[in-house]
Tab-separated table of C-alpha atoms in Angstrom:
chain	number	residue	atom	x	y	z
U	1	MET	CA	56.777	156.831	121.999
U	2	SER	CA	53.463	155.046	122.204
U	3	LEU	CA	52.787	152.408	124.824
U	4	TYR	CA	51.722	150.114	122.012
U	5	GLY	CA	55.139	150.548	120.393
U	6	MET	CA	56.845	149.754	123.681
U	7	MET	CA	54.859	146.531	123.990
U	8	ARG	CA	55.562	145.657	120.367
U	9	THR	CA	59.301	146.111	120.959
U	10	GLY	CA	59.133	143.838	124.002
U	11	VAL	CA	57.375	141.172	121.942
U	12	SER	CA	60.055	141.546	119.264
U	13	GLY	CA	62.777	141.014	121.871
U	14	MET	CA	61.038	137.925	123.274
U	15	ALA	CA	60.639	136.465	119.783
U	16	ALA	CA	64.319	137.081	119.042
U	17	GLN	CA	65.456	135.410	122.266
U	18	SER	CA	63.041	132.578	121.596
U	19	ASN	CA	64.797	131.969	118.260
U	20	ARG	CA	68.130	132.064	120.056
U	21	LEU	CA	66.914	129.494	122.565
U	22	SER	CA	65.633	127.336	119.703
U	23	THR	CA	69.046	127.248	118.009
U	24	THR	CA	70.682	126.517	121.365
U	25	ALA	CA	68.276	123.632	121.966
U	26	ASP	CA	68.995	122.253	118.489
U	27	ASN	CA	72.734	122.518	119.036
U	28	ILE	CA	72.637	120.751	122.387
U	29	ALA	CA	70.366	118.016	121.025
U	30	ASN	CA	72.763	117.412	118.106
U	31	SER	CA	76.012	117.754	120.017
U	32	SER	CA	76.678	114.047	119.357
U	33	THR	CA	75.448	114.035	115.738
U	34	ASN	CA	78.288	113.259	113.332
U	35	GLY	CA	78.926	116.092	110.898
U	36	TYR	CA	76.360	118.434	112.514
U	37	LYS	CA	77.105	122.137	112.109
U	38	ARG	CA	76.208	124.594	114.864
U	39	ALA	CA	73.311	127.024	114.287
U	40	LYS	CA	73.411	130.558	115.628
U	41	ALA	CA	70.806	133.342	115.821
U	42	GLU	CA	72.245	136.635	114.585
U	43	PHE	CA	70.415	139.810	115.735
U	44	SER	CA	69.873	142.998	113.767
U	45	SER	CA	67.967	146.099	114.880
U	46	LEU	CA	64.738	147.462	113.392
U	47	VAL	CA	64.620	151.281	113.520
U	48	LEU	CA	61.387	153.214	112.878
U	49	PRO	CA	61.262	156.866	111.756
U	50	SER	CA	61.033	159.292	114.674
U	51	THR	CA	59.902	162.921	114.894
U	52	PRO	CA	61.265	165.697	117.133
U	53	GLY	CA	60.101	165.039	120.653
U	54	MET	CA	58.708	161.626	119.775
U	55	TYR	CA	60.762	158.417	119.671
U	56	ASN	CA	59.260	155.365	117.967
U	57	SER	CA	60.790	152.168	119.226
U	58	GLY	CA	61.514	149.559	116.598
U	59	GLY	CA	62.657	146.151	117.641
U	60	VAL	CA	64.994	143.347	116.717
U	61	THR	CA	64.959	140.672	114.052
U	62	THR	CA	66.942	137.455	113.764
U	63	SER	CA	68.595	135.549	110.958
U	64	ILE	CA	69.903	132.015	111.426
U	65	ARG	CA	73.452	131.270	110.393
U	66	TYR	CA	75.187	127.889	110.324
U	67	ALA	CA	78.894	127.330	110.987
U	68	ILE	CA	79.165	124.869	108.096
U	69	THR	CA	82.784	125.679	107.267
U	70	ASP	CA	83.858	125.252	110.902
U	71	GLN	CA	85.321	121.733	111.015
U	72	GLY	CA	84.613	119.427	113.916
U	73	ALA	CA	87.215	117.172	115.510
U	74	LEU	CA	87.877	113.804	113.857
U	75	GLN	CA	87.038	110.687	115.839
U	76	TYR	CA	88.736	107.533	114.584
U	77	THR	CA	86.859	104.249	114.301
U	78	THR	CA	87.536	100.655	113.220
U	79	SER	CA	85.234	100.752	110.175
U	80	ILE	CA	86.790	101.405	106.763
U	81	SER	CA	83.464	102.725	105.455
U	82	ASP	CA	83.346	105.479	108.090
U	83	LEU	CA	84.483	108.563	106.173
U	84	ALA	CA	85.398	112.103	107.152
U	85	VAL	CA	86.609	115.106	105.173
U	86	SER	CA	89.717	116.830	106.459
U	87	GLY	CA	89.505	120.295	104.940
U	88	ASN	CA	87.157	121.798	102.387
U	89	GLY	CA	84.351	119.887	100.666
U	90	MET	CA	81.377	117.630	101.350
U	91	PHE	CA	80.272	114.186	100.287
U	92	VAL	CA	77.589	113.949	97.620
U	93	VAL	CA	74.646	111.778	98.700
U	94	GLN	CA	71.283	110.879	97.253
U	95	ASP	CA	67.896	110.033	98.753
U	96	ALA	CA	65.548	107.252	97.675
U	97	SER	CA	63.895	109.573	95.144
U	98	GLY	CA	67.173	110.322	93.373
U	99	ASN	CA	67.623	113.866	94.724
U	100	SER	CA	71.237	114.892	95.343
U	101	PHE	CA	72.496	116.651	98.468
U	102	MET	CA	75.750	117.516	100.241
U	103	THR	CA	76.760	116.343	103.705
U	104	ARG	CA	79.657	115.958	106.129
U	105	ALA	CA	77.979	113.038	107.923
U	106	GLY	CA	80.063	110.051	106.804
U	107	SER	CA	78.959	107.126	108.974
U	108	PHE	CA	78.366	104.873	105.953
U	109	VAL	CA	77.439	101.193	106.123
U	110	PRO	CA	76.258	98.818	103.350
U	111	ASN	CA	72.493	98.376	103.006
U	112	GLY	CA	70.713	95.295	101.654
U	113	ASN	CA	71.831	96.154	98.110
U	114	GLY	CA	75.434	96.737	99.112
U	115	GLU	CA	75.104	100.528	98.728
U	116	LEU	CA	76.818	102.695	101.330
U	117	VAL	CA	74.247	104.685	103.324
U	118	ASN	CA	74.719	106.979	106.308
U	119	ALA	CA	72.706	107.161	109.523
U	120	ALA	CA	70.032	109.340	107.856
U	121	GLY	CA	69.573	106.857	104.993
U	122	PHE	CA	71.326	108.890	102.286
U	123	ILE	CA	73.345	106.941	99.694
U	124	LEU	CA	76.992	107.849	99.042
U	125	MET	CA	77.614	108.759	95.394
U	126	GLY	CA	80.798	108.359	93.355
U	127	TYR	CA	82.170	107.959	89.848
U	128	ASP	CA	82.660	104.485	88.368
U	129	ALA	CA	86.419	103.867	88.118
U	130	SER	CA	86.343	100.266	86.853
U	131	ASN	CA	87.310	101.415	83.345
U	132	GLY	CA	89.940	103.928	84.401
U	133	ILE	CA	90.194	106.935	86.693
U	134	PRO	CA	87.187	109.170	85.844
U	135	THR	CA	86.854	112.917	85.489
U	136	ALA	CA	84.349	114.991	87.452
U	137	THR	CA	81.384	116.979	86.162
U	138	THR	CA	82.547	120.202	87.779
U	139	ASN	CA	79.259	122.131	87.933
U	140	GLY	CA	76.737	119.416	88.743
U	141	PHE	CA	76.048	115.896	89.925
U	142	GLU	CA	75.713	114.221	86.526
U	143	GLY	CA	77.518	110.920	86.043
U	144	LEU	CA	77.480	109.941	89.713
U	145	VAL	CA	76.395	106.427	90.690
U	146	PRO	CA	75.724	104.830	94.091
U	147	VAL	CA	78.862	103.407	95.692
U	148	SER	CA	78.141	99.698	96.125
U	149	LEU	CA	80.140	96.917	97.766
U	150	ALA	CA	77.792	94.127	96.665
U	151	GLN	CA	79.602	90.784	96.384
U	152	ASN	CA	77.582	89.151	93.628
U	153	GLU	CA	80.256	88.081	91.168
U	154	LEU	CA	83.869	87.028	90.705
U	155	ASN	CA	86.318	89.368	89.037
U	156	ALA	CA	88.833	88.351	86.377
U	157	THR	CA	91.031	90.824	84.531
U	158	PRO	CA	93.024	89.873	81.412
U	159	SER	CA	96.665	90.905	81.204
U	160	THR	CA	97.539	93.772	78.871
U	161	GLN	CA	100.831	95.122	80.222
U	162	GLY	CA	103.974	93.831	81.879
U	163	SER	CA	107.640	94.638	82.326
U	164	MET	CA	111.007	93.060	83.020
U	165	SER	CA	114.081	94.740	84.427
U	166	LEU	CA	117.296	92.772	83.902
U	167	ASN	CA	120.910	92.715	82.763
U	168	LEU	CA	122.159	90.741	79.758
U	169	PRO	CA	125.791	89.509	79.929
U	170	ALA	CA	127.899	91.470	77.447
U	171	ASP	CA	130.489	88.668	77.155
U	172	ALA	CA	127.948	85.946	76.305
U	173	ALA	CA	128.689	83.653	73.350
U	174	ILE	CA	127.021	84.355	70.010
U	175	VAL	CA	124.483	81.715	68.920
U	176	ALA	CA	124.240	80.630	65.287
U	177	ALA	CA	121.094	81.552	63.370
U	178	ALA	CA	120.041	77.903	62.916
U	179	ASP	CA	120.078	77.361	66.672
U	180	LEU	CA	118.175	80.484	67.743
U	181	PRO	CA	115.003	80.006	69.818
U	182	SER	CA	113.005	81.650	67.016
U	183	ALA	CA	113.928	78.657	64.816
U	184	ASN	CA	112.016	76.448	67.283
U	185	ALA	CA	114.294	73.496	66.690
U	186	ALA	CA	115.310	70.704	69.027
U	187	THR	CA	118.835	72.144	68.912
U	188	ALA	CA	117.698	75.626	69.938
U	189	THR	CA	120.219	77.363	72.192
U	190	TYR	CA	119.662	80.481	74.294
U	191	THR	CA	121.640	82.715	76.608
U	192	ALA	CA	119.046	83.225	79.348
U	193	LYS	CA	115.402	82.440	80.086
U	194	SER	CA	112.724	83.779	82.437
U	195	SER	CA	109.058	82.901	82.726
U	196	MET	CA	106.144	85.231	83.412
U	197	GLN	CA	102.571	84.487	84.501
U	198	VAL	CA	99.753	86.340	82.715
U	199	TYR	CA	95.969	85.907	82.438
U	200	ASP	CA	93.582	85.330	79.538
U	201	ASP	CA	90.086	86.821	79.091
U	202	LEU	CA	88.506	84.401	81.582
U	203	GLY	CA	91.237	84.705	84.180
U	204	GLY	CA	93.042	81.522	83.167
U	205	GLN	CA	96.748	81.443	83.969
U	206	ILE	CA	99.148	81.481	81.011
U	207	VAL	CA	102.883	81.106	81.538
U	208	LEU	CA	105.101	82.846	79.004
U	209	ASP	CA	108.656	81.555	78.423
U	210	VAL	CA	110.842	84.541	77.525
U	211	TYR	CA	114.184	83.688	75.884
U	212	TYR	CA	117.112	86.102	75.505
U	213	THR	CA	119.777	85.069	72.981
U	214	LYS	CA	122.859	86.904	71.752
U	215	THR	CA	122.849	86.826	67.931
U	216	ALA	CA	125.762	89.172	67.202
U	217	ALA	CA	127.936	91.717	68.942
U	218	ASP	CA	125.665	93.955	71.044
U	219	THR	CA	122.577	92.395	69.417
U	220	TRP	CA	120.017	90.160	71.131
U	221	GLU	CA	116.905	88.266	70.152
U	222	VAL	CA	113.882	88.101	72.452
U	223	ALA	CA	111.534	85.182	71.745
U	224	VAL	CA	108.319	84.561	73.712
U	225	TYR	CA	106.565	81.155	73.765
U	226	ASN	CA	103.521	79.719	75.488
U	227	LYS	CA	104.837	77.262	78.067
U	228	ALA	CA	101.800	75.020	77.476
U	229	ASP	CA	103.225	74.306	73.975
U	230	ALA	CA	106.597	73.104	75.264
U	231	SER	CA	107.836	69.613	74.534
U	232	ALA	CA	107.598	66.759	77.021
U	233	THR	CA	110.998	67.731	78.373
U	234	GLY	CA	109.777	71.256	79.040
U	235	GLY	CA	111.619	73.029	76.247
U	236	PHE	CA	112.202	73.026	72.510
U	237	PRO	CA	110.678	72.322	70.157
U	238	TYR	CA	107.360	73.976	71.024
U	239	SER	CA	104.231	72.731	69.278
U	240	SER	CA	103.436	76.254	68.121
U	241	ALA	CA	105.541	79.091	66.797
U	242	ALA	CA	106.764	81.917	68.988
U	243	LEU	CA	104.072	84.329	70.138
U	244	ALA	CA	106.472	87.187	69.322
U	245	THR	CA	110.113	87.942	68.618
U	246	GLN	CA	112.040	91.176	68.880
U	247	THR	CA	115.603	92.409	68.314
U	248	LEU	CA	117.440	94.531	70.879
U	249	THR	CA	120.626	96.467	70.112
U	250	PHE	CA	122.973	98.032	72.638
U	251	ASP	CA	125.668	100.693	72.658
U	252	PRO	CA	128.966	98.882	73.413
U	253	THR	CA	130.341	101.839	75.374
U	254	THR	CA	127.401	102.453	77.710
U	255	GLY	CA	125.538	99.162	77.821
U	256	ASP	CA	122.283	101.000	77.147
U	257	TYR	CA	120.006	100.770	74.139
U	258	THR	CA	120.951	102.399	70.870
U	259	GLY	CA	118.549	105.009	69.598
U	260	ALA	CA	117.141	102.670	66.956
U	261	SER	CA	116.585	99.693	69.247
U	262	ALA	CA	113.161	98.386	70.219
U	263	THR	CA	112.365	98.562	73.929
U	264	SER	CA	109.274	96.356	74.136
U	265	VAL	CA	107.655	93.212	72.769
U	266	THR	CA	103.976	93.039	71.801
U	267	LEU	CA	102.106	89.738	71.541
U	268	THR	CA	98.617	88.284	71.880
U	269	VAL	CA	98.034	86.202	75.007
U	270	PRO	CA	96.403	82.865	74.023
U	271	ASP	CA	92.619	83.348	74.493
U	272	GLY	CA	93.443	86.811	75.792
U	273	GLN	CA	94.297	90.360	74.918
U	274	SER	CA	97.145	92.174	73.215
U	275	PHE	CA	99.994	92.229	75.733
U	276	THR	CA	102.957	94.620	75.752
U	277	LEU	CA	106.091	93.533	77.613
U	278	ASP	CA	108.105	96.630	78.518
U	279	LEU	CA	111.891	96.029	78.342
U	280	GLU	CA	112.994	99.615	78.781
U	281	ASN	CA	114.997	98.805	81.926
U	282	VAL	CA	117.287	96.260	80.262
U	283	THR	CA	121.057	96.739	80.096
U	284	GLN	CA	124.015	94.880	78.567
U	285	LEU	CA	126.929	94.915	81.002
U	286	LYS	CA	129.783	92.544	81.775
U	287	ALA	CA	127.941	90.780	84.523
U	288	ASP	CA	125.835	87.650	84.849
U	289	TYR	CA	122.242	87.535	83.658
U	290	THR	CA	120.312	89.135	86.501
U	291	LEU	CA	116.553	89.636	86.722
U	292	PHE	CA	115.728	92.567	88.995
U	293	ASP	CA	111.970	92.835	88.575
U	294	SER	CA	109.130	91.171	86.693
U	295	TRP	CA	105.522	92.378	86.668
U	296	ALA	CA	102.286	91.831	84.739
U	297	ASN	CA	98.769	93.143	85.345
U	298	GLY	CA	95.569	91.081	85.356
U	299	ASN	CA	94.218	88.621	87.887
U	300	ALA	CA	92.582	85.223	88.175
U	301	PRO	CA	88.870	84.941	89.139
U	302	SER	CA	88.516	85.991	92.755
U	303	SER	CA	86.096	87.766	95.074
U	304	ILE	CA	86.605	90.961	97.050
U	305	GLU	CA	88.130	90.365	100.471
U	306	GLN	CA	88.221	93.977	101.620
U	307	VAL	CA	88.086	97.554	100.372
U	308	ASN	CA	90.439	100.453	100.947
U	309	ILE	CA	89.714	104.149	100.460
U	310	ASP	CA	92.643	106.478	99.843
U	311	GLY	CA	92.853	110.132	100.744
U	312	ASP	CA	92.236	111.070	97.094
U	313	GLY	CA	88.828	109.366	97.231
U	314	ILE	CA	89.676	106.266	95.170
U	315	LEU	CA	87.962	103.146	96.515
U	316	TYR	CA	90.046	100.045	95.835
U	317	ALA	CA	88.877	96.445	96.067
U	318	GLN	CA	91.410	93.896	97.267
U	319	TYR	CA	90.784	90.422	95.888
U	320	GLY	CA	91.591	87.016	97.292
U	321	ASP	CA	94.727	86.676	95.174
U	322	GLY	CA	96.172	89.909	96.577
U	323	THR	CA	95.482	92.091	93.531
U	324	THR	CA	93.689	95.417	93.804
U	325	LYS	CA	91.359	97.272	91.465
U	326	ALA	CA	89.891	100.765	91.562
U	327	LEU	CA	86.078	100.553	91.711
U	328	TYR	CA	84.958	104.123	92.450
U	329	ARG	CA	86.305	107.586	93.022
U	330	ILE	CA	84.430	109.566	95.633
U	331	PRO	CA	84.116	113.285	94.769
U	332	LEU	CA	83.668	116.283	97.040
U	333	ALA	CA	81.366	119.246	96.468
U	334	THR	CA	81.474	122.846	97.632
U	335	THR	CA	80.065	126.294	96.804
U	336	ARG	CA	81.354	129.872	96.944
U	337	SER	CA	79.797	130.287	100.410
U	338	ASP	CA	79.078	127.002	102.153
U	339	ASP	CA	77.807	128.841	105.247
U	340	MET	CA	74.861	130.054	103.149
U	341	LEU	CA	73.735	126.598	102.011
U	342	THR	CA	70.116	125.599	102.568
U	343	VAL	CA	69.951	123.265	105.564
U	344	LEU	CA	67.585	120.293	105.227
U	345	PRO	CA	66.530	117.421	107.524
U	346	GLY	CA	68.977	114.543	107.757
U	347	ASN	CA	72.039	116.755	108.202
U	348	VAL	CA	72.258	117.511	104.464
U	349	TYR	CA	72.594	120.708	102.462
U	350	ARG	CA	71.499	122.054	99.100
U	351	PRO	CA	72.914	125.032	97.142
U	352	SER	CA	70.939	128.265	97.411
U	353	ASN	CA	70.999	131.648	95.682
U	354	GLU	CA	73.079	133.016	98.545
U	355	SER	CA	75.628	130.166	98.509
U	356	GLY	CA	76.244	130.172	94.761
U	357	SER	CA	76.338	127.214	92.390
U	358	VAL	CA	77.923	123.889	93.249
U	359	LEU	CA	81.510	122.971	92.353
U	360	VAL	CA	82.423	119.278	92.215
U	361	GLY	CA	85.987	117.969	92.269
U	362	PHE	CA	88.184	115.258	93.720
U	363	PRO	CA	89.819	115.107	97.157
U	364	GLU	CA	93.347	116.537	97.356
U	365	ASP	CA	92.817	118.478	94.111
U	366	GLY	CA	92.986	122.266	94.307
U	367	THR	CA	91.244	123.609	97.417
U	368	PHE	CA	89.492	120.346	98.253
U	369	GLY	CA	90.464	118.498	101.409
U	370	SER	CA	91.252	114.812	101.745
U	371	VAL	CA	89.068	111.837	102.617
U	372	VAL	CA	89.931	110.073	105.860
U	373	SER	CA	88.808	106.449	105.990
U	374	GLY	CA	88.063	104.991	109.416
U	375	ALA	CA	87.114	108.336	110.945
U	376	LEU	CA	84.021	110.461	111.588
U	377	GLU	CA	83.709	114.215	111.974
U	378	ASN	CA	82.187	115.163	115.302
U	379	SER	CA	79.687	117.973	115.749
U	380	ASN	CA	81.308	121.395	116.068
U	381	VAL	CA	79.023	122.273	118.994
U	382	ASP	CA	80.676	123.465	122.233
U	383	ILE	CA	78.327	122.453	125.072
U	384	ALA	CA	79.802	124.974	127.517
U	385	GLU	CA	79.281	127.792	125.037
U	386	GLU	CA	75.709	126.684	124.356
U	387	LEU	CA	74.827	126.540	128.061
U	388	THR	CA	76.215	130.044	128.512
U	389	SER	CA	74.177	131.250	125.541
U	390	MET	CA	71.075	129.603	126.981
U	391	ILE	CA	71.436	131.451	130.287
U	392	GLU	CA	71.984	134.776	128.486
U	393	ALA	CA	68.913	134.194	126.290
U	394	GLN	CA	66.815	133.285	129.316
U	395	ARG	CA	67.727	136.489	131.124
U	396	SER	CA	67.170	138.604	128.018
U	397	TYR	CA	63.801	136.967	127.437
U	398	THR	CA	62.818	137.704	131.039
U	399	ALA	CA	63.894	141.356	130.681
U	400	ASN	CA	61.888	141.778	127.479
U	401	SER	CA	58.862	140.230	129.166
U	402	LYS	CA	59.211	142.843	131.925
U	403	VAL	CA	59.154	145.560	129.231
U	404	PHE	CA	55.949	144.102	127.815
U	405	GLN	CA	54.436	143.749	131.301
U	406	THR	CA	55.318	147.331	132.181
U	407	GLY	CA	53.739	148.557	128.944
U	408	ALA	CA	50.587	146.555	129.691
U	409	ASP	CA	50.385	147.992	133.207
U	410	LEU	CA	50.754	151.543	131.879
U	411	MET	CA	48.110	150.824	129.265
U	412	ASP	CA	45.731	149.790	132.039
U	413	ILE	CA	46.450	153.056	133.864
U	414	LEU	CA	45.826	155.023	130.694
U	415	VAL	CA	42.544	153.260	130.003
U	416	ASN	CA	41.361	153.827	133.585
U	417	LEU	CA	42.120	157.591	133.595
U	418	LYS	CA	38.624	158.473	132.454
U	419	ARG	CA	36.953	156.415	135.127
């Protein structure tokens, strides 16, 4: 073994412990950083070829590993926009230049444009869900848009669907054809009536009068009118014809629909959209007319009062009239080996050759975890463990320096032998 090799090995040991101390310092400094993942210096030996009677010392090298898949504890907050991932997956964020990254740091707040940004300035990305629940681009970040809570307009949604659940009295009297509501005569007679509120294209309220009339044994007519067309007394005759009529037929032994019966009514809302009234949950039993449930979608013009984020990543807006609407769905991203991701400033990650390609999906689907609103993921750093590691690294560094110093002293002796 040469003295030079001994000194080189000591330098290698000091460099390795220096890297260990650097990761420890980083971990302690970021022990309060939300979503931070602990770094660790892993050692591996360097062995040089030796000959009989001569040992060549090698050294040690370090590689830095990150405990990215080791989840930190969740700390609950009072902010809805604070987000954490419970389980597998990371949020997709974007910088000001449009570059996409992955992160577990979910302390999001709206910026001046209403976009949700975290403490490092990265923008949360999601899929637009205003036109229906979206699908994810599984192997990339295409189709993602910034999640924005900007309040710059009112929202109005026209009605397109509704339903009624009710019972029609089986022993009701049969009404003559000339007196049916569909005849729209002053003498019109009906068995039962319910009204339903719907919305036109601009969010205007339209009240539909829905008439149920027994026309024959086990046969009923449904006639729908616009209440605004009613006479001065509030009923027949209406100034316009029925918006729609439909015939329902029932099995006299069960009180349920026959196989050939219609189970819905389709009409066009005045100044609005095609509207389907679902009547599937209607029965004909020997009981009074009873309305169990009535529902229609759509809403009047209103602004967002608050937002809610479900565990499946869907961000809902709640409007002033109490209605809700899905605005975005927040995806999660992962790779085959998240611990091998490239770590970048700002507590973000990017796929590398070692980690494998990115996989994008939705929370609570497959192996992906769930999104927790009103919570932040703490750093997974254990201060006590880091302090212990720091002491061990300090002692090892000192020991390696003694090896180098001893080699230097012996080198001086060797140089001075000829004097």
